[in-house]
Every structure is written in structure tokens, then in C-alpha cells.
Short mmCIF file of C-alpha atoms in Angstrom, two decimals:
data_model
loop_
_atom_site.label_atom_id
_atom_site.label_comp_id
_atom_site.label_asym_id
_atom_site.label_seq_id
_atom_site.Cartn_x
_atom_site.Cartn_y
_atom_site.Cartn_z
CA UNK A 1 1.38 14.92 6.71
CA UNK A 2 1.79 15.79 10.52
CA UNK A 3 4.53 17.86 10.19
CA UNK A 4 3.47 20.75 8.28
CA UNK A 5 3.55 24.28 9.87
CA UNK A 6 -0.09 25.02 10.88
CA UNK A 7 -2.14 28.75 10.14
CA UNK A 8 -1.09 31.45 7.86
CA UNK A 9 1.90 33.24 8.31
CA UNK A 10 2.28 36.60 8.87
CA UNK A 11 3.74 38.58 5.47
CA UNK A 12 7.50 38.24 4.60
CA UNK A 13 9.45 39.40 2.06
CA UNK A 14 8.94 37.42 -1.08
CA UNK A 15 11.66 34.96 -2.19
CA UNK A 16 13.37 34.68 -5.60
CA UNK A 17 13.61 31.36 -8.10
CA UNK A 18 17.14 32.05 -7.52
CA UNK A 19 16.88 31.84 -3.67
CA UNK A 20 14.32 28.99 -3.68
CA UNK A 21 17.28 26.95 -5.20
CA UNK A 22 19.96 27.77 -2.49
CA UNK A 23 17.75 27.15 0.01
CA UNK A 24 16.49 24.23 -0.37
CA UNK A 25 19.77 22.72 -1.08
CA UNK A 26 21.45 24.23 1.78
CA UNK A 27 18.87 22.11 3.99
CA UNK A 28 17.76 19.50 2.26
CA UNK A 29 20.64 17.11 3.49
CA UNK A 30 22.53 18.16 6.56
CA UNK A 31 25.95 15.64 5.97
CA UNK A 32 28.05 14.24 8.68
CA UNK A 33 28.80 10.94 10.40
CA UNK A 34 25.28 8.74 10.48
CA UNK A 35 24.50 9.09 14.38
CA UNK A 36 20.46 9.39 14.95
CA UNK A 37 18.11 7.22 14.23
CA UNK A 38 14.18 7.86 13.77
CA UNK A 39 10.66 6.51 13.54
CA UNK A 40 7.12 7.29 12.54
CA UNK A 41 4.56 5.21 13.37
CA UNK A 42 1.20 5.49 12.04
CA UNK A 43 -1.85 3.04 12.96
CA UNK A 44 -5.33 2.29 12.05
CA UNK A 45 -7.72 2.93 14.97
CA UNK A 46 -10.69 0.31 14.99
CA UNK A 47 -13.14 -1.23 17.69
CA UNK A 48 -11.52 -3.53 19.73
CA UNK A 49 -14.56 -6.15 19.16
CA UNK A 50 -14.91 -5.80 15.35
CA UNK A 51 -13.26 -3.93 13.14
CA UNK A 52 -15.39 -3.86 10.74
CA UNK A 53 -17.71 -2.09 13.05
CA UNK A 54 -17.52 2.09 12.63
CA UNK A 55 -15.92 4.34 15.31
CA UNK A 56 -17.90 7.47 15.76
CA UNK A 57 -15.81 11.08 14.99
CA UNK A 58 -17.12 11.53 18.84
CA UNK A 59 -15.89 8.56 20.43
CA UNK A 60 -12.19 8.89 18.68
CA UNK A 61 -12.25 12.73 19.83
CA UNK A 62 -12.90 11.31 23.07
CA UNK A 63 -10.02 8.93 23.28
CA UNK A 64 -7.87 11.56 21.98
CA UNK A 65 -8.78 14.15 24.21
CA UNK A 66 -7.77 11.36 26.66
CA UNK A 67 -4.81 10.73 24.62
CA UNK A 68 -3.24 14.12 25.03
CA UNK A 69 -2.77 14.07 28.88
CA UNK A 70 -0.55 11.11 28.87
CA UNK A 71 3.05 12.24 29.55
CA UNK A 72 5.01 10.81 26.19
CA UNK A 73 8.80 11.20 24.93
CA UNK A 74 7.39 10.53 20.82
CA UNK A 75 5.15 13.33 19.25
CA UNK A 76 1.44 11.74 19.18
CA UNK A 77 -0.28 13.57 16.23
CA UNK A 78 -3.55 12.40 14.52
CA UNK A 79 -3.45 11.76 10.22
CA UNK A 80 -6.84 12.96 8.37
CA UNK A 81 -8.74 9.99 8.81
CA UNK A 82 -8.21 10.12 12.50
CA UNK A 83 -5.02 7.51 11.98
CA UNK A 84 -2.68 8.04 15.08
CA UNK A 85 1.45 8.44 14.41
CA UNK A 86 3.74 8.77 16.97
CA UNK A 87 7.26 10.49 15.97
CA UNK A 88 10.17 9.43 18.22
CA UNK A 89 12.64 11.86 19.04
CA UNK A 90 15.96 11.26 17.38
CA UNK A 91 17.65 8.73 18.91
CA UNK A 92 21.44 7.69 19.33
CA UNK A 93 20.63 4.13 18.64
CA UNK A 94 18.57 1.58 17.59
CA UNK A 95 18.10 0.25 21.33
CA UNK A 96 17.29 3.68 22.12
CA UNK A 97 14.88 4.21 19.74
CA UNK A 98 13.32 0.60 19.45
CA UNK A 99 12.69 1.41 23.94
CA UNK A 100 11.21 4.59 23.82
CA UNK A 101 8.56 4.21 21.16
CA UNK A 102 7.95 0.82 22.54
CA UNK A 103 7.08 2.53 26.13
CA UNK A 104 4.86 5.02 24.74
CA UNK A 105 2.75 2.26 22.51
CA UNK A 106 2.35 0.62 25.41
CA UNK A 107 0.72 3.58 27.19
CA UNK A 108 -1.26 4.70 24.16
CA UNK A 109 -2.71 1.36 24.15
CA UNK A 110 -3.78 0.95 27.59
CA UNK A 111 -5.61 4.70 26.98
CA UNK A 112 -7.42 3.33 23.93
CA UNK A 113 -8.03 0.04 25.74
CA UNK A 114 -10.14 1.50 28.18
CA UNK A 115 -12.56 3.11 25.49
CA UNK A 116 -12.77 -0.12 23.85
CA UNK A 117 -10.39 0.38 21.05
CA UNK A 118 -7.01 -0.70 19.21
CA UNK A 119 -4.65 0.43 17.28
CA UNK A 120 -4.24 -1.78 14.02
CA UNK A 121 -1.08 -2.16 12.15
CA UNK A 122 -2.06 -2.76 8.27
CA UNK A 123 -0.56 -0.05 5.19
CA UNK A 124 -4.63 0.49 3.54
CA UNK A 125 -7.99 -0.17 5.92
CA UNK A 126 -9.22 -2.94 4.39
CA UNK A 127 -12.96 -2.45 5.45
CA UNK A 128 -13.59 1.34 5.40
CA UNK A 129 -14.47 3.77 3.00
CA UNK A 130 -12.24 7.04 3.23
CA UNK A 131 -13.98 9.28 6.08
CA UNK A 132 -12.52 12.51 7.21
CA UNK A 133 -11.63 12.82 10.76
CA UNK A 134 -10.24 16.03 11.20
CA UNK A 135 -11.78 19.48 9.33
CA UNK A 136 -8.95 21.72 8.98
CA UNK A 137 -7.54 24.40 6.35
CA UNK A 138 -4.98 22.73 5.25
CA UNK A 139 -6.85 19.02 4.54
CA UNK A 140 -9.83 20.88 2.98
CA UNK A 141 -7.17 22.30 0.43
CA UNK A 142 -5.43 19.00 0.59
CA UNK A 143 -8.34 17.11 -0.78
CA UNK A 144 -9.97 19.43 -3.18
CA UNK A 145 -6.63 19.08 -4.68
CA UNK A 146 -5.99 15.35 -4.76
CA UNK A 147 -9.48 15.06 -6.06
CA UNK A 148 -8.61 16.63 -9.46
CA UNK A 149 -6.46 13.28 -9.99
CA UNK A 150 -9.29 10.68 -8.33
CA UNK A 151 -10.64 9.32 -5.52
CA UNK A 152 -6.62 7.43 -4.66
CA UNK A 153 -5.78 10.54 -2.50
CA UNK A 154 -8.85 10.59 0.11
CA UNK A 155 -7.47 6.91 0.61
CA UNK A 156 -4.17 8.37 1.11
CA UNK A 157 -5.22 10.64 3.76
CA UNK A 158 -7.98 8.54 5.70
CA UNK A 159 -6.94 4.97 4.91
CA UNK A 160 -3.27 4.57 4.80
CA UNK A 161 -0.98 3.92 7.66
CA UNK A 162 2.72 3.24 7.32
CA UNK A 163 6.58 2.95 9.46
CA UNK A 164 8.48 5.46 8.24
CA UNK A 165 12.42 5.30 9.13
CA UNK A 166 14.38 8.26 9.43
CA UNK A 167 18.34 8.32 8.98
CA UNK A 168 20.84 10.53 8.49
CA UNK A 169 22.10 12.13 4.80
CA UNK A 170 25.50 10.73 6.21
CA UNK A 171 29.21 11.85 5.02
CA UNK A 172 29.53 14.85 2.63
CA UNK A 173 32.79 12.76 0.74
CA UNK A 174 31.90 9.70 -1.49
CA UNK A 175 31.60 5.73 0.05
CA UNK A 176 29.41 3.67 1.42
CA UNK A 177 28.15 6.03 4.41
CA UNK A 178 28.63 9.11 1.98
CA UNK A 179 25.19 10.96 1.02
CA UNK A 180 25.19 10.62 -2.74
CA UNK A 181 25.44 6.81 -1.88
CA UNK A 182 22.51 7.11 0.62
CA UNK A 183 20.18 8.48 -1.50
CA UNK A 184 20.35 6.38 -4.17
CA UNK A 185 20.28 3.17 -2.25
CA UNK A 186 17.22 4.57 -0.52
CA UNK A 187 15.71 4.42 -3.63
CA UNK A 188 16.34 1.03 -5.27
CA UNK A 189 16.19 -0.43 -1.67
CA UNK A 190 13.35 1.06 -1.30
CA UNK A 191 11.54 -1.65 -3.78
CA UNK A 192 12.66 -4.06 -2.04
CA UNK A 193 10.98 -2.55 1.03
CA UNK A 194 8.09 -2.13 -0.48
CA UNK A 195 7.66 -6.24 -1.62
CA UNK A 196 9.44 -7.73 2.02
CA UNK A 197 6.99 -5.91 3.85
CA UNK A 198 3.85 -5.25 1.85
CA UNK A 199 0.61 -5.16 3.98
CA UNK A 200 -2.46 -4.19 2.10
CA UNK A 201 -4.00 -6.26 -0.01
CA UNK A 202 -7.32 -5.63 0.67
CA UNK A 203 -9.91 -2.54 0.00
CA UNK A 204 -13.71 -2.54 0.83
CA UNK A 205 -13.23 -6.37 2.10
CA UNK A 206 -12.06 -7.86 -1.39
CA UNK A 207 -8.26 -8.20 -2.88
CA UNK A 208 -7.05 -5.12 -5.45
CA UNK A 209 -5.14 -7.10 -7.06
CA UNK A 210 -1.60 -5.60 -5.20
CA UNK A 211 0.01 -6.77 -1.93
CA UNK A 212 0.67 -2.79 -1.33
CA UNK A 213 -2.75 -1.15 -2.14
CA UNK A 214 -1.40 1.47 -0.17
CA UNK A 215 1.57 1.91 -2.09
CA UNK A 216 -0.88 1.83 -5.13
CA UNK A 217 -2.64 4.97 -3.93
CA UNK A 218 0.74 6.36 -3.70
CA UNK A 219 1.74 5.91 -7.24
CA UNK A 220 -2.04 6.93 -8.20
CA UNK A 221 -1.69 10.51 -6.75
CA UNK A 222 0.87 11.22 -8.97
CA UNK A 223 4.34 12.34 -9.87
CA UNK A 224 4.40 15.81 -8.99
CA UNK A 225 2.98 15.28 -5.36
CA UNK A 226 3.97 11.75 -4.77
CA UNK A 227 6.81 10.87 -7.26
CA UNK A 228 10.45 11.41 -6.74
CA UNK A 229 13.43 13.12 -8.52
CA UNK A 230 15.45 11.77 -11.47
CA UNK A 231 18.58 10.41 -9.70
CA UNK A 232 21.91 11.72 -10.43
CA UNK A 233 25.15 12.22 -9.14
CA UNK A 234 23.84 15.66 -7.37
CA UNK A 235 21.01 15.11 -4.79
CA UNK A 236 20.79 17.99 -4.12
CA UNK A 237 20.45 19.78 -7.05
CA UNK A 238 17.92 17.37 -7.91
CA UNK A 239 15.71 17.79 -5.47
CA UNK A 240 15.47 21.26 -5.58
CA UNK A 241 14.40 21.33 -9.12
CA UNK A 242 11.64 18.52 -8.01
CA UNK A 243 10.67 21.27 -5.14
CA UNK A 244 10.55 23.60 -7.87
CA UNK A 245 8.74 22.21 -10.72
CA UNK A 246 6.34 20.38 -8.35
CA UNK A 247 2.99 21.71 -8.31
CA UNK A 248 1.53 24.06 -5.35
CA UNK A 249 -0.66 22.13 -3.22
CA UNK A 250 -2.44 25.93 -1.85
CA UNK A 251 -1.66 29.14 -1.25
CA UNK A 252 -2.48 30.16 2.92
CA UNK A 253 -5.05 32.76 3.43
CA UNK A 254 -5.98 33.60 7.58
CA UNK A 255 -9.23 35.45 6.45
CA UNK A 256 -11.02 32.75 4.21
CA UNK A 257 -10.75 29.37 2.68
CA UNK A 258 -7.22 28.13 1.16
CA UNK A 259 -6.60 29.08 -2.76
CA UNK A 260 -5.81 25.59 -4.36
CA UNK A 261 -4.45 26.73 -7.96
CA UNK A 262 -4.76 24.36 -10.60
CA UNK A 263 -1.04 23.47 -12.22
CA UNK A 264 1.07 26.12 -10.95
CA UNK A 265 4.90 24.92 -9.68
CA UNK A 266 6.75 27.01 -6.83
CA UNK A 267 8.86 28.13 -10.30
CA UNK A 268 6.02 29.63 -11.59
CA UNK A 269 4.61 31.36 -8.69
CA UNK A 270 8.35 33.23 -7.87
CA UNK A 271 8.41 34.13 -11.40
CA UNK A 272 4.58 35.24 -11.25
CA UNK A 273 3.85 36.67 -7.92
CA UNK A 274 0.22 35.82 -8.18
CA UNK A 275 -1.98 35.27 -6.43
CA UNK A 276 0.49 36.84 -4.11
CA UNK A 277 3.82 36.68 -4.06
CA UNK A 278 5.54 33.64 -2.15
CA UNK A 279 7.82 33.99 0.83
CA UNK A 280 10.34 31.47 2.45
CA UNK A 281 7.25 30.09 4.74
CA UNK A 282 5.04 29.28 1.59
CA UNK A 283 8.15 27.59 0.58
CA UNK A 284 8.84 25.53 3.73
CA UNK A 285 4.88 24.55 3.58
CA UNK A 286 5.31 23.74 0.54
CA UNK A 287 8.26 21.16 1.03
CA UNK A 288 5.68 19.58 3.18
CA UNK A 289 3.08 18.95 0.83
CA UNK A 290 5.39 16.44 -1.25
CA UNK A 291 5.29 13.00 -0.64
CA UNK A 292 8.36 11.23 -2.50
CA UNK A 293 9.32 8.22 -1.25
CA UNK A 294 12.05 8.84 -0.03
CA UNK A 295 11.83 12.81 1.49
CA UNK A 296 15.32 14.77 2.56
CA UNK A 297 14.55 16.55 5.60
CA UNK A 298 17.86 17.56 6.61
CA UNK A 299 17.96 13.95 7.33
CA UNK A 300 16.31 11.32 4.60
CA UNK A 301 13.21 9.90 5.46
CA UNK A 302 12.22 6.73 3.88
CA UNK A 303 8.35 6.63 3.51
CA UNK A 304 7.51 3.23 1.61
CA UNK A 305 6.83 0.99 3.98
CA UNK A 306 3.42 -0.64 5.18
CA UNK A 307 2.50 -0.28 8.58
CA UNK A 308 3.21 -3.70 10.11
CA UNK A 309 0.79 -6.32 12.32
CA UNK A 310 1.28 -6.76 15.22
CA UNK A 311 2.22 -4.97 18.49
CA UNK A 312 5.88 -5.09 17.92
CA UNK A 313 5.82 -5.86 13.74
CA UNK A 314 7.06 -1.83 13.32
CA UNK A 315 10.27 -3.05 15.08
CA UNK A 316 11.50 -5.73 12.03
CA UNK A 317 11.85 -2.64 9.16
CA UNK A 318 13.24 -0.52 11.37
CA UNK A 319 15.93 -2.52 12.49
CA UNK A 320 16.67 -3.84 8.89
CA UNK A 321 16.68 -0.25 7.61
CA UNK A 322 19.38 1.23 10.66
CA UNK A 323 21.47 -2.02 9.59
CA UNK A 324 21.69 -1.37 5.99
CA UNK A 325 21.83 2.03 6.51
CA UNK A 326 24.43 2.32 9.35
CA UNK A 327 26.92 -0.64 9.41
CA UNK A 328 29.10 0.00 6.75
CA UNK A 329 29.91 -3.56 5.79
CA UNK A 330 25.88 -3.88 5.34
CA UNK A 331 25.50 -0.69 3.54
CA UNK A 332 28.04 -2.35 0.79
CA UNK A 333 26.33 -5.90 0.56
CA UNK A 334 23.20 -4.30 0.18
CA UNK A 335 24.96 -1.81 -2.26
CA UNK A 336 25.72 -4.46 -4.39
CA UNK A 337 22.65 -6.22 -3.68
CA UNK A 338 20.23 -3.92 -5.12
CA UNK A 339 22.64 -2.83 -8.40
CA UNK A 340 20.90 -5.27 -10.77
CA UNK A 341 17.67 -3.88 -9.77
CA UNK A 342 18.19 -0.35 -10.98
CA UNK A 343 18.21 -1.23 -14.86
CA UNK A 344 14.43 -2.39 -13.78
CA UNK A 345 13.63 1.46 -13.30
CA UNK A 346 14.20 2.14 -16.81
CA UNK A 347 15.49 5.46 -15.72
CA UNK A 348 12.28 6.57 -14.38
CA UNK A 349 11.72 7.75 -10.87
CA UNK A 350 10.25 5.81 -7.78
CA UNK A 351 7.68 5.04 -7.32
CA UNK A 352 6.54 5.34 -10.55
CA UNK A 353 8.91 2.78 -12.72
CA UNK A 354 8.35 -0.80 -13.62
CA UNK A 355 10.64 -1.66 -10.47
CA UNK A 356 8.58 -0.35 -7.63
CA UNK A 357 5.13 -1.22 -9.52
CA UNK A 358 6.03 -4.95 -9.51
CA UNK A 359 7.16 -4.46 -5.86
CA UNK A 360 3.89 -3.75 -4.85
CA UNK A 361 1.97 -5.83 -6.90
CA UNK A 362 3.60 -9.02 -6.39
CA UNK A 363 6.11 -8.99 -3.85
CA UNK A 364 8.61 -11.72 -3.14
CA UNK A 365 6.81 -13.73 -5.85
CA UNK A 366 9.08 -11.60 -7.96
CA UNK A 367 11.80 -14.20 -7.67
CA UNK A 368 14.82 -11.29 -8.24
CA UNK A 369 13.28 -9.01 -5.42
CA UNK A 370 12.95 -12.57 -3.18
CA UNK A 371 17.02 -12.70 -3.93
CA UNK A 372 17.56 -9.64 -3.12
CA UNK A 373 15.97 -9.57 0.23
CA UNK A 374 17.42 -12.53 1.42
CA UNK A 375 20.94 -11.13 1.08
CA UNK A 376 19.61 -7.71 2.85
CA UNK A 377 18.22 -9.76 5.53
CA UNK A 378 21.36 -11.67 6.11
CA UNK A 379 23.26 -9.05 6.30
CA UNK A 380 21.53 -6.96 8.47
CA UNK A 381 21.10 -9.71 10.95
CA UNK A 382 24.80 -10.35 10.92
CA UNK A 383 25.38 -6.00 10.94
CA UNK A 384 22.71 -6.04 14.31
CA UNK A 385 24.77 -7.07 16.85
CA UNK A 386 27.19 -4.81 15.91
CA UNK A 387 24.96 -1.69 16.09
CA UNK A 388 24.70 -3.11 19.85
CA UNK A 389 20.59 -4.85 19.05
CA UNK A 390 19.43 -6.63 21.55
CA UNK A 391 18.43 -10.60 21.28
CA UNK A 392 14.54 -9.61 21.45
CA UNK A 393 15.46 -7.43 17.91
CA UNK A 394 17.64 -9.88 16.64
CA UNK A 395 15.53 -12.76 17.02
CA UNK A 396 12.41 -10.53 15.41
CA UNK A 397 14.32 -9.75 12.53
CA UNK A 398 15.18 -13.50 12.08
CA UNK A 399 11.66 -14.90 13.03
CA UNK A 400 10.41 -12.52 9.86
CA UNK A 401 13.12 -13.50 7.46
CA UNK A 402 11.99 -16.97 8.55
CA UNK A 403 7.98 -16.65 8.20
CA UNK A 404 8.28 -14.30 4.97
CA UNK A 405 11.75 -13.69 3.36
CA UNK A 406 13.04 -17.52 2.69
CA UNK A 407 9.29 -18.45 1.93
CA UNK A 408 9.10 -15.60 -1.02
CA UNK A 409 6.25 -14.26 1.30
CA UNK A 410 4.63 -10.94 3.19
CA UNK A 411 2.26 -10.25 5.45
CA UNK A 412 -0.44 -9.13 3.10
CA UNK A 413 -0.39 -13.05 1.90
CA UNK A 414 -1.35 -13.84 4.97
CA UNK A 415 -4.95 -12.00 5.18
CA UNK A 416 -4.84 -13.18 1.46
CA UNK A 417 -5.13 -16.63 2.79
CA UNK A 418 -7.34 -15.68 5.56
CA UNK A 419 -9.94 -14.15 3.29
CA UNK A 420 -9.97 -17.55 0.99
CA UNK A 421 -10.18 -19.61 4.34
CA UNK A 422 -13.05 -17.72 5.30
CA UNK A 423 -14.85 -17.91 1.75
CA UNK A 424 -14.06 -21.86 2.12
CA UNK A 425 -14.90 -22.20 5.63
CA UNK A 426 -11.90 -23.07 6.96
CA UNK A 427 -10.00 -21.66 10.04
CA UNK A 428 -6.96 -19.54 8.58
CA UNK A 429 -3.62 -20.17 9.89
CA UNK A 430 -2.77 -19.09 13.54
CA UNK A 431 -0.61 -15.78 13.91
CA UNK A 432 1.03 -14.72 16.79
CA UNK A 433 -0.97 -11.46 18.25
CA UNK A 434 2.59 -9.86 18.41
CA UNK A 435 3.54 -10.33 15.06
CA UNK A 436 6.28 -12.81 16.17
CA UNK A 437 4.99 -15.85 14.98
CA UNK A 438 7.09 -18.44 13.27
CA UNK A 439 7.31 -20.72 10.40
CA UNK A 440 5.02 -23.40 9.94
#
């Protein structure tokens, strides 16, 4: 949601159905040798004694304000609810990019220390109600229209928090590394993301029923702002008839409160012109108002994943993800891996098939998914050291397949079990405050 273009533009010449299509395919995957590497962190902010406890709009503003005059290499930006992401810059490998976001957590949590708070890695607040942080144009659009579908897209915006990896479209020519491949493996891996590292179970203090609540909200929003394209063999193609025939989120106005039509695609306001006609920066904004799981930027940006516990948990996807991804011999086994799944989809796309509603559900008690992420994890641990990871990643990534993978687990069984420990009153299992604790 932090990437958008800001304000209203200033009038351009209106663009064509016909010119909506070419553009958006001619930048919607950039092809080449997979290179750069990327991550988005997003956190919870809470009070470092309780977190049930409510930080004030002031007292985040305040830490923010703070926030800003630290010198960082990522981009710090602040979600809706007041939910901090920082955006690394692309990075030439993982060890680069696993360093340099690592540094700047570390100084965004000694700022936040100081005013007594922390930042909290779970996908859905499991405490607080959705509560709007920042008062803007574009969110006041943004939630008068998610309302029209229910109250799952304030969650969205004030509750969620998530790691989203970024990599490459890769080659233009078929194979493993080739884009066509990419983008549908992002896809049906992209259940299996969704169960390994599920991490909200909990809303308003009591179990929804789903490991990913956040996920949940996703799917809840709907298919035209939160669903993907039907795959086929021409991404691109495809996902220009999604940006198409996906509804308008607003139209811009700099003199008075955003116009948030009701139903209208991108196709139908080229073809209409009203309320104004749309030119290429309505279109760009646009682009950013979509929330597939899996988004092509240029580069593809895989947005299913829970944000992780732990100081260091962000580190275990991302890693995974630039080994599947990036090592060829990886990108195969999890290739074949993941085939099976895709008859699971029934056709229909993510997240809203039977494959990615079972992911988030029930997780790795899905005993297929559990298979299948045991072979990802094995071979991304054996693809690591070959992508040059250090042991400290290495031994992460095999720490979590321990604790969670070979036990058909995730980390939202964990607070699971804390919650019932509580009710008994019991002491819930120890976890490591880094999120590197291991098997019992």
C-alpha cells in the first residue's frame, strides 16, 4: 500500500483501452537473468509492557517523527493503521539483503525502544480493533471502498502485517529460471507459503478458526482487488486483462474529496471517459490499488506471507523464497514439488481456490502441503550455500524446518497453544525472543 504515487496529478492526455494493454505488458515483467533480490517488512507497533495496552495516534506520531531522522539504506514508510514497513533497496544477494535490513531493524528498534515501544512480528493484531492511523486521500477512498464488501478490509489496512519477497520476472526463453515458469510457481508455491509460515490465528483475543486470519481478510476483500489472474501460458497478457477488468479503487481530485465509483473497471472508464477521462497516471495508481498475491512490478512480488516472530523470523521466508527462486536445481525440485498441488485449484485463481483456502485454514495439518514443504525446505537448505548464505541463515532456515516443517507445524500453533495454556493455567512453552528457538 506504501508505494502508491501520492496527490493528484496534473492533466495528461487520456489513454486508450488499446494503450492500457501495451502498457502494462511492456512493464509488468522486465525479463533477464534473476540478479536482485528484495524485501518488505511490515510490523505491528505495540507497548513494549503490554500489548494489549493502546498506543495513542500522538505517541506513535511521536516516535515517528523520531523515526524519520535516522539515517537508513531501506525505505521506512508507515501502513494505515500506523504498521511500520521498511523496503530494502534491491540487493545483489541474499547476504546483501539479509545485512542491510538487519542494520536498519536494529536502529529502528533502539528509536522505538526509547519511547517504550516494539515492533511485533505477527500477519493479523490479535488484540486490536482496526483503528486508523493515518487520514489521507487516498485511505479515506481506500476504505469507503473496501467497506462496500465488509468490515475484512479495515483489518487489511490497520491490522495486517506481512514479509513480502521481491524477485526478478527472470529469463524471457522457457526453463526453470524463465518468467512463464516464475509466475506460475509463485502461485502454487505460494500455498505452500501461506501454511509453512502462517501467523495469525487470533482476532479480538480468541481463535478464527484459520492459522492465516490475515490471509482470510485477503480472500474476504475480494477477487477484483485482492484476487489474481487466471494462469496461462501468457503472463502477461493475463495480467493486463486482470488490470483491466479490475474495478477502480477512485478517481484523484486536488480540489475535494476522492470519487470512489461503484463497479466501474479501468475498461470501462477508457471506453467511458467519465467522470473524466483517465490518463497513464490514473493507470499507474491504479496498478497500485491491486493486491494479488503475487503482484508483477517489473519484478514479481510475492505478497502471501505472514509477518514472522521474532527479531530475525523475517529472515527464514526470505531465504527459502531466493533459494527456490534463484538456484536453478531448487527452482526444479520445487517445480516438481508443487505440480500435484495445482489440480487442488480447480482452475480458479489464488487466493481464492480450494488450494490456498485450506492453506490458511489448516496449514501443515494438511498432510500433502506438510510433503510438500519438506521437500522445498530441503532443497533450499541444500541450494543456500550455493547462493553464498551464511551459517547464521543456514542454520535459521534449518532450526524452522526443525521446530515447524518436520512437526506438520507453524507459528500461529504456537500462540494457539499459548492461549489454551493460559485458559488452563499453565505456563506455555518457552520461545526463543529471536524466533530461533528449537525443537522440543
Amino acid at each position: 500500500m506504501s508505494d502508491s504515487p501520492g496527490g493528484c496529478p496534473e492533466p495528461r492526455s487520456a489513454v486508450t483501452e488499446a494503450e492500457v494493454e501495451a502498457l502494462v505488458r511492456g512493464i509488468c515483467f522486465k525479463t533477464g537473468p534473476p540478479r536482485l533480490l528484495g524485501v518488505e517488512v511490515e510490523w505491528l507497533v505495540h507497548e513494549l509492557r503490554d500489548p494489549r495496552l493502546p498506543v495513542s495516534p500522538e505517541r506513535l506520531e511521536a516516535a515517528y517523527a523520531a523515526l524519520r531522522t535516522v539515517p537508513l539504506r531501506s525505505a521506512l514508510t508507515v501502513e494505515p493503521g500506523g504498521q511500520l514497513e521498511l523496503s530494502s533497496p534491491p540487493a545483489a544477494s541474499l547476504t546483501e539483503c539479509v545485512g542491510t535490513v538487519s542494520a536498519d531493524l536494529d536502529a529502528v528498534r533502539a528509536v522505538l525502544r526509547e519511547d517504550g515501544l516494539v515492533l511485533v512480528g505477527l500477519g493479523h493484531d490479535p488484540w486490536r480493533t482496526p483503528r486508523r492511523f493515518l487520514r489521507e486521500p487516498r485511505y479515506d477512498a481506500m476504505e469507503a471502498c473496501l467497506d462496500r464488501t465488509g468490515p475484512a478490509g479495515r483489518a487489511m489496512m490497520c491490522t495486517s502485517a506481512s514479509v513480502q519477497v521481491c524477485v526478478d520476472a527472470g529469463y524471457e526463453e522457457p526453463g526453470p529460471l524463465g518468467h512463464v515458469r516464475r509466475w506460475w510457481l509463485a502461485h502454487q508455491l505460494g500455498a505452500v507459503l501461506v501454511a509453512v509460515f502462517a501467523n495469525s490465528p487470533l482476532a479480538a483475543g480468541r481463535p478464527t478458526g484459520w492459522l492465516s486470519t490475515r490471509q482470510l481478510r485477503w480472500a474476504q476483500i475480494g477477487t477484483g482487488r485482492a484476487g489474481g489472474p487466471v494462469l496461462d501460458a501468457d503472463p502477461r497478457g493475463a495480467w493486463a486483462r486482470h488490470v483491466l477488468d479490475s474495478p477502480v479503487m477512485c478517481v484523484r481530485d486536488d480540489v475535494g474529496p476522492w470519487h470512489v465509483p461503484d463497479g466501474l473497471t479501468f475498461r470501462e472508464w477508457t471506453r467511458s471517459g467519465m467522470p473524466r477521462p483517465p490518463a497513464r497516471d490514473d493507470l499507474d495508481y491504479h496498478v497500485t490499488t491491486l493486491f494479488p498475491p503475487v503482484r508483477p512490478r517489473g519484478h514479481l512480488e510475492l505478497r502471501m506471507i505472514d509477518a514472522q516472530p521474532g527479531d530475525d523470523g523475517w529472515i527464514v521466508p526470505l531465504a527459502v523464497v531466493a533459494a527456490l527462486f534463484d538456484d536453478p536445481e531448487a527452482t526444479e525440485t520445487a517445480y516438481r514439488a508443487v505440480k500435484p498441488l495445482a489440480e487442488r485449484t480447480h482452475g480458479m485463481p489464488a487466493p481464492h481456490n480450494p488450494l490456498w483456502r485450506d492453506a490458511a485454514r489448516v496449514g501443515l495439518a494438511d498432510p500433502e502441503l506438510r510433503e510438500v514443504a519438506a521437500a522445498c525446505f530441503a532443497a533450499a537448505l541444500r541450494a543456500l550455500p550455493r547462493l553464498g548464505a551464511g551459517t547464521e541463515v543456514v542454520d535459521a532456515v534449518e532450526a524452522y524446518r526443525d521446530r515447524y516443517v518436520a512437526r506438520g507445524r507453524c507459528p500461529a500453533d504456537d500462540s494457539l497453544d499459548a492461549l489454551r495454556a493460559t485458559a488452563r493455567g499453565t505456563r506455555p512453552r518457552p520461545t526463543h525472543p529471536h524466533g530461533k528457538d528449537t525443537p522440543s
